[in-house]
Short mmCIF file of C-alpha atoms in Angstrom, two decimals:
data_model
loop_
_atom_site.label_atom_id
_atom_site.label_comp_id
_atom_site.label_asym_id
_atom_site.label_seq_id
_atom_site.Cartn_x
_atom_site.Cartn_y
_atom_site.Cartn_z
CA UNK L 1 -4.54 -11.79 5.09
CA UNK L 2 -6.59 -8.74 5.94
CA UNK L 3 -7.60 -5.70 3.90
CA UNK L 4 -5.43 -2.64 3.30
CA UNK L 5 -6.22 0.64 1.56
CA UNK L 6 -3.39 2.54 -0.12
CA UNK L 7 -3.79 6.28 -0.51
CA UNK L 8 -1.74 6.93 -3.67
CA UNK L 9 -2.62 10.42 -4.90
CA UNK L 10 -0.80 10.35 -8.24
CA UNK L 11 0.68 7.05 -9.49
CA UNK L 12 2.82 7.23 -12.60
CA UNK L 13 3.71 5.25 -15.69
CA UNK L 14 7.23 3.80 -15.84
CA UNK L 15 8.91 2.84 -19.11
CA UNK L 16 12.19 0.97 -18.63
CA UNK L 17 14.55 -0.07 -21.41
CA UNK L 18 16.88 -2.99 -20.66
CA UNK L 19 19.31 -5.01 -22.76
CA UNK L 20 18.62 -8.64 -23.64
CA UNK L 21 21.22 -10.23 -25.92
CA UNK L 22 22.03 -6.90 -27.50
CA UNK L 23 18.42 -5.97 -28.18
CA UNK L 24 16.32 -3.38 -26.30
CA UNK L 25 13.74 -4.96 -23.98
CA UNK L 26 11.01 -2.43 -23.10
CA UNK L 27 8.89 -2.75 -19.95
CA UNK L 28 5.75 -0.77 -19.06
CA UNK L 29 4.54 -0.73 -15.46
CA UNK L 30 2.54 1.40 -13.10
CA UNK L 31 4.94 3.07 -10.68
CA UNK L 32 5.23 5.24 -7.63
CA UNK L 33 5.44 4.59 -3.92
CA UNK L 34 1.82 3.58 -3.45
CA UNK L 35 1.94 1.22 -6.43
CA UNK L 36 5.05 -0.56 -5.12
CA UNK L 37 3.42 -0.93 -1.71
CA UNK L 38 0.19 -2.26 -3.24
CA UNK L 39 2.15 -4.69 -5.42
CA UNK L 40 3.94 -6.21 -2.44
CA UNK L 41 0.74 -6.30 -0.38
CA UNK L 42 -0.95 -8.25 -3.15
CA UNK L 43 2.00 -10.62 -3.38
CA UNK L 44 1.70 -11.29 0.34
CA UNK L 45 -1.96 -12.23 -0.03
CA UNK L 46 -3.61 -9.08 1.32
CA UNK L 47 -6.80 -7.66 -0.16
CA UNK L 48 -5.69 -4.29 -1.53
CA UNK L 49 -7.67 -1.22 -2.54
CA UNK L 50 -5.98 1.82 -4.06
CA UNK L 51 -7.48 5.30 -4.01
CA UNK L 52 -5.82 7.48 -6.65
CA UNK L 53 -6.28 10.14 -9.30
CA UNK L 54 -5.83 9.10 -12.95
CA UNK L 55 -5.56 11.78 -15.61
CA UNK L 56 -5.56 11.65 -19.41
CA UNK L 57 -4.19 8.91 -21.64
CA UNK L 58 -1.34 8.15 -19.24
CA UNK L 59 -3.74 7.78 -16.35
CA UNK L 60 -5.93 5.36 -18.31
CA UNK L 61 -2.95 3.10 -18.99
CA UNK L 62 -1.79 3.28 -15.37
CA UNK L 63 -5.20 2.33 -14.04
CA UNK L 64 -5.48 -0.75 -16.21
CA UNK L 65 -1.95 -1.88 -15.33
CA UNK L 66 -2.73 -1.63 -11.61
CA UNK L 67 -6.01 -3.50 -11.96
CA UNK L 68 -4.22 -6.23 -13.93
CA UNK L 69 -2.06 -6.85 -10.84
CA UNK L 70 -5.10 -7.74 -8.75
CA UNK L 71 -5.54 -4.42 -6.97
CA UNK L 72 -9.04 -3.00 -6.60
CA UNK L 73 -8.93 0.59 -7.85
CA UNK L 74 -11.21 3.38 -6.70
CA UNK L 75 -10.45 5.98 -9.37
CA UNK L 76 -10.84 9.72 -9.51
CA UNK L 77 -10.69 11.11 -13.05
CA UNK L 78 -8.39 14.13 -13.00
CA UNK L 79 -7.49 16.89 -15.42
CA UNK L 80 -4.45 16.97 -17.70
CA UNK L 81 -2.23 13.90 -17.58
CA UNK L 82 -0.72 11.61 -14.96
CA UNK L 83 3.04 11.50 -14.52
CA UNK L 84 5.44 9.23 -16.41
CA UNK L 85 9.15 8.60 -16.83
CA UNK L 86 11.45 6.68 -19.17
CA UNK L 87 14.58 4.99 -17.76
CA UNK L 88 17.35 3.41 -19.83
CA UNK L 89 19.09 0.56 -17.95
CA UNK L 90 20.99 -0.96 -20.85
CA UNK L 91 24.30 0.17 -19.35
CA UNK L 92 23.44 -1.31 -15.94
CA UNK L 93 22.47 1.89 -14.10
CA UNK L 94 19.24 3.87 -14.38
CA UNK L 95 19.60 6.74 -16.86
CA UNK L 96 16.72 9.18 -16.98
CA UNK L 97 15.64 9.76 -20.58
CA UNK L 98 12.47 11.79 -20.03
CA UNK L 99 10.10 12.59 -17.18
CA UNK L 100 6.73 14.26 -16.72
CA UNK L 101 5.75 14.68 -13.03
CA UNK L 102 2.07 15.02 -13.86
CA UNK L 103 -0.46 17.66 -12.93
CA UNK L 104 -1.17 19.32 -9.61
CA UNK L 105 -4.46 17.92 -8.31
CA UNK L 106 -7.43 20.28 -8.33
CA UNK L 107 -9.61 21.02 -5.33
CA UNK L 108 -12.42 18.91 -6.79
CA UNK L 109 -10.02 15.99 -7.37
CA UNK L 110 -8.79 16.22 -3.79
CA UNK L 111 -12.27 16.43 -2.31
CA UNK L 112 -13.39 13.29 -4.16
CA UNK L 113 -10.15 11.45 -3.40
CA UNK L 114 -10.42 12.36 0.28
CA UNK L 115 -13.97 11.08 0.57
CA UNK L 116 -13.23 7.83 -1.28
CA UNK L 117 -10.17 7.16 0.92
CA UNK L 118 -12.08 7.81 4.11
CA UNK L 119 -14.92 5.50 3.07
CA UNK L 120 -12.63 2.68 1.91
CA UNK L 121 -10.37 3.07 4.94
CA UNK L 122 -13.25 2.76 7.39
CA UNK L 123 -14.30 -0.46 5.68
CA UNK L 124 -10.81 -1.97 5.63
CA UNK L 125 -9.46 -0.76 8.97
CA UNK L 126 -5.84 -0.31 7.80
CA UNK L 127 -4.60 2.50 5.54
CA UNK L 128 -1.18 3.37 4.14
CA UNK L 129 -0.68 7.05 3.35
CA UNK L 130 1.87 7.24 0.54
CA UNK L 131 3.46 10.23 -1.13
CA UNK L 132 2.99 11.84 -4.51
CA UNK L 133 5.67 12.10 -7.19
CA UNK L 134 5.14 15.80 -7.59
CA UNK L 135 5.87 17.66 -4.34
CA UNK L 136 3.05 20.17 -4.75
CA UNK L 137 0.51 17.70 -6.15
CA UNK L 138 -1.26 17.40 -2.79
CA UNK L 139 -1.28 19.99 0.02
CA UNK L 140 0.46 18.61 3.10
CA UNK L 141 -2.54 19.39 5.28
CA UNK L 142 -4.51 16.69 3.45
CA UNK L 143 -2.28 14.14 5.21
CA UNK L 144 -2.99 15.68 8.61
CA UNK L 145 -6.72 15.65 8.06
CA UNK L 146 -6.76 12.12 6.65
CA UNK L 147 -4.65 10.74 9.51
CA UNK L 148 -6.86 12.45 12.07
CA UNK L 149 -10.19 11.46 10.52
CA UNK L 150 -9.13 7.87 9.84
CA UNK L 151 -7.82 7.58 13.38
CA UNK L 152 -11.07 8.96 14.79
CA UNK L 153 -12.90 6.30 12.77
CA UNK L 154 -10.78 3.60 14.42
CA UNK L 155 -8.46 2.95 11.47
CA UNK L 156 -4.82 1.94 11.74
CA UNK L 157 -2.80 4.54 9.80
CA UNK L 158 0.69 3.71 8.49
CA UNK L 159 2.98 6.21 6.79
CA UNK L 160 6.21 6.18 4.79
CA UNK L 161 6.54 9.92 4.25
CA UNK L 162 9.11 12.69 4.55
CA UNK L 163 9.25 16.45 4.93
CA UNK L 164 6.07 18.47 5.35
CA UNK L 165 3.88 15.45 4.53
CA UNK L 166 5.35 13.51 7.44
CA UNK L 167 5.03 16.47 9.81
CA UNK L 168 1.39 16.91 8.80
CA UNK L 169 0.53 13.22 9.18
CA UNK L 170 2.16 13.11 12.61
CA UNK L 171 0.04 16.07 13.68
CA UNK L 172 -3.03 14.00 12.81
CA UNK L 173 -1.66 10.94 14.62
CA UNK L 174 -0.45 7.69 13.02
CA UNK L 175 -0.07 4.12 14.23
CA UNK L 176 3.26 3.47 12.49
CA UNK L 177 5.74 5.84 10.86
CA UNK L 178 8.47 4.26 8.72
CA UNK L 179 11.35 6.37 7.47
CA UNK L 180 14.95 5.90 6.28
CA UNK L 181 17.90 7.33 8.20
CA UNK L 182 19.08 9.45 5.26
CA UNK L 183 15.60 10.98 5.06
CA UNK L 184 15.90 11.94 8.72
CA UNK L 185 19.24 13.63 8.15
CA UNK L 186 18.30 15.27 4.85
CA UNK L 187 15.21 16.82 6.46
CA UNK L 188 17.16 18.03 9.48
CA UNK L 189 15.25 15.82 11.91
CA UNK L 190 18.50 14.06 12.82
CA UNK L 191 21.79 15.92 13.24
CA UNK L 192 23.76 12.99 11.76
CA UNK L 193 23.42 9.32 10.87
CA UNK L 194 25.07 8.29 14.13
CA UNK L 195 22.86 5.94 16.19
CA UNK L 196 22.43 8.45 19.03
CA UNK L 197 21.14 11.13 16.66
CA UNK L 198 18.80 8.71 14.87
CA UNK L 199 17.38 7.42 18.16
CA UNK L 200 16.83 10.96 19.40
CA UNK L 201 14.91 11.71 16.19
CA UNK L 202 12.83 8.54 16.65
CA UNK L 203 11.73 9.66 20.10
CA UNK L 204 10.83 13.06 18.65
CA UNK L 205 8.69 11.40 15.97
CA UNK L 206 6.90 9.43 18.67
CA UNK L 207 6.25 12.58 20.67
CA UNK L 208 4.86 14.26 17.54
CA UNK L 209 2.24 11.58 17.01
CA UNK L 210 3.67 8.24 15.85
CA UNK L 211 2.71 5.22 17.93
CA UNK L 212 5.56 3.10 16.53
CA UNK L 213 8.61 4.35 14.63
CA UNK L 214 10.69 2.21 12.26
CA UNK L 215 13.94 3.52 10.76
CA UNK L 216 15.75 1.65 8.01
CA UNK L 217 19.53 2.16 7.73
CA UNK L 218 20.59 0.67 4.38
CA UNK L 219 23.02 -2.20 5.14
CA UNK L 220 22.86 -1.57 8.92
CA UNK L 221 20.20 -3.11 11.20
CA UNK L 222 16.89 -1.25 11.20
CA UNK L 223 15.68 0.32 14.43
CA UNK L 224 12.18 0.21 15.94
CA UNK L 225 10.71 2.23 18.79
CA UNK L 226 7.60 0.46 20.03
CA UNK L 227 5.90 0.85 23.42
CA UNK L 228 8.95 2.73 24.75
CA UNK L 229 11.26 -0.15 23.84
CA UNK L 230 14.05 0.28 21.29
CA UNK L 231 14.87 -2.76 19.14
CA UNK L 232 17.19 -3.51 16.27
CA UNK L 233 16.17 -5.75 13.39
CA UNK L 234 18.80 -7.80 11.60
CA UNK L 235 18.66 -9.87 8.44
CA UNK L 236 21.54 -11.33 6.39
CA UNK L 237 22.61 -8.94 3.63
CA UNK L 238 21.41 -10.17 0.24
CA UNK L 239 23.11 -9.67 -3.11
CA UNK L 240 21.58 -6.43 -4.34
CA UNK L 241 20.33 -5.83 -7.88
CA UNK L 242 18.26 -2.70 -7.18
CA UNK L 243 17.57 -1.14 -3.76
CA UNK L 244 14.63 0.92 -5.02
CA UNK L 245 11.35 -0.23 -3.50
CA UNK L 246 12.89 -2.04 -0.52
CA UNK L 247 11.51 0.42 2.00
CA UNK L 248 8.08 0.31 0.41
CA UNK L 249 8.18 -3.49 0.55
CA UNK L 250 8.95 -3.28 4.26
CA UNK L 251 6.02 -0.91 4.80
CA UNK L 252 3.75 -3.29 2.89
CA UNK L 253 4.85 -6.27 4.97
CA UNK L 254 4.15 -4.37 8.18
CA UNK L 255 0.70 -3.30 6.97
CA UNK L 256 -0.24 -6.78 5.75
CA UNK L 257 0.65 -8.37 9.08
CA UNK L 258 -1.11 -5.79 11.25
CA UNK L 259 -4.21 -5.92 9.04
CA UNK L 260 -4.28 -9.68 9.58
CA UNK L 261 -4.16 -9.31 13.37
CA UNK L 262 -0.43 -9.92 13.83
CA UNK L 263 1.78 -8.29 16.42
CA UNK L 264 4.19 -5.44 15.77
CA UNK L 265 7.06 -7.89 16.23
CA UNK L 266 5.63 -10.21 13.57
CA UNK L 267 4.94 -7.24 11.32
CA UNK L 268 8.49 -5.88 11.32
CA UNK L 269 9.89 -9.38 10.75
CA UNK L 270 7.76 -9.95 7.65
CA UNK L 271 8.38 -6.42 6.43
CA UNK L 272 12.14 -6.78 6.82
CA UNK L 273 12.10 -10.07 4.92
CA UNK L 274 10.04 -8.50 2.11
CA UNK L 275 12.44 -5.58 1.82
CA UNK L 276 15.49 -7.86 1.87
CA UNK L 277 14.16 -10.05 -0.92
CA UNK L 278 13.07 -7.09 -3.02
CA UNK L 279 16.66 -5.85 -3.44
CA UNK L 280 17.55 -9.11 -5.21
CA UNK L 281 15.05 -8.35 -8.00
CA UNK L 282 14.67 -5.79 -10.80
CA UNK L 283 10.93 -5.42 -10.18
CA UNK L 284 10.06 -2.84 -7.52
CA UNK L 285 7.75 -4.05 -4.77
CA UNK L 286 8.02 -7.65 -5.94
CA UNK L 287 8.94 -10.95 -4.31
CA UNK L 288 7.56 -14.47 -4.12
CA UNK L 289 5.54 -14.93 -0.93
CA UNK L 290 7.01 -18.34 -0.10
CA UNK L 291 10.56 -17.02 -0.39
CA UNK L 292 9.71 -14.02 1.80
CA UNK L 293 8.19 -16.20 4.51
CA UNK L 294 11.21 -18.51 4.42
CA UNK L 295 13.45 -15.47 4.80
CA UNK L 296 11.59 -14.42 7.97
CA UNK L 297 13.35 -17.32 9.71
CA UNK L 298 16.61 -15.41 9.33
CA UNK L 299 15.28 -12.11 10.71
CA UNK L 300 16.08 -11.37 14.36
CA UNK L 301 14.61 -8.68 16.61
CA UNK L 302 16.48 -7.88 19.82
CA UNK L 303 16.85 -5.10 22.34
CA UNK L 304 19.09 -2.34 21.04
CA UNK L 305 22.58 -2.33 22.50
CA UNK L 306 24.59 0.87 22.13
CA UNK L 307 28.02 0.34 20.67
CA UNK L 308 30.81 0.65 23.22
CA UNK L 309 33.65 3.00 22.22
CA UNK L 310 37.03 1.40 21.62
CA UNK L 311 39.27 1.20 24.67
CA UNK L 312 42.01 3.32 23.08
CA UNK L 313 39.58 5.93 21.81
CA UNK L 314 39.83 9.11 23.86
CA UNK L 315 37.22 11.79 23.97
CA UNK L 316 38.14 15.20 22.61
CA UNK L 317 38.13 18.23 24.90
CA UNK L 318 34.93 19.42 23.16
CA UNK L 319 33.22 16.05 23.82
CA UNK L 320 34.32 16.10 27.47
CA UNK L 321 32.99 19.64 27.82
CA UNK L 322 29.60 18.61 26.39
CA UNK L 323 29.39 15.66 28.80
CA UNK L 324 30.21 17.89 31.77
CA UNK L 325 27.71 20.51 30.60
CA UNK L 326 24.93 17.88 30.40
CA UNK L 327 25.54 16.67 33.96
#
């Protein structure tokens, strides 16, 4: 596998309490979008470097946990403390006990983090821009500048962002933009979760600066717009334990494949298999590489076919009027 840099501005510490034979079982892990992506990348055999800010006692623990997973860390020592949360899962669902989103990054932190990411990205050739737990931790324009500068340096830039961060990264230009359908609707980029609205939003993302657009749709087939061709990606639905981290696993699989010289078709197949396996596990961004590669045999990519309306389904007068107006 090739080399991938993960821009993870502010990873956090996760403390999860589970029940084992009536006794509390406490787990400590590094968490956050970039961490889950790096974890899956490492599991798939990629060489992973993470550029992040670590602050205070919490940050020190997070850094060591990430390094213990085989990820090379390029740290920036920040002020205050890094974020953390405690989840209680003894009843089966995640119950938030306490949460600290961490500190807003200072200008000096951002300058150092920016330079380290640019340097590492130019050496690796593939960079994932991931979000921060705290919305205002990093100014959105940092994503625009990073995407633009990395692209100018010949890097492949992959994003899994929403809101202003996504808009900014697109303005800088990205190779691949992955997003979930509910994120499109929640942000107003798609009028609804109907296929036509999602596809329209995908074309808009492409026009804004994404070379390839991948949209996940929970239990429905994912959609991909690549080189003006629209495809749907199917995989058998697995028995879900926890859906958190599935999208990040997909992004990691895509990045790992492209970094290793694979095609976009191969990338989305591996990514889909990684995301599908991740939902069967409690650990976020985890999955045994052999099982993931076996699961790729069940992933299919085909040209998108719009669903035909039922024969007895009649259009409303409003729908007929819209059709006539468009003609």
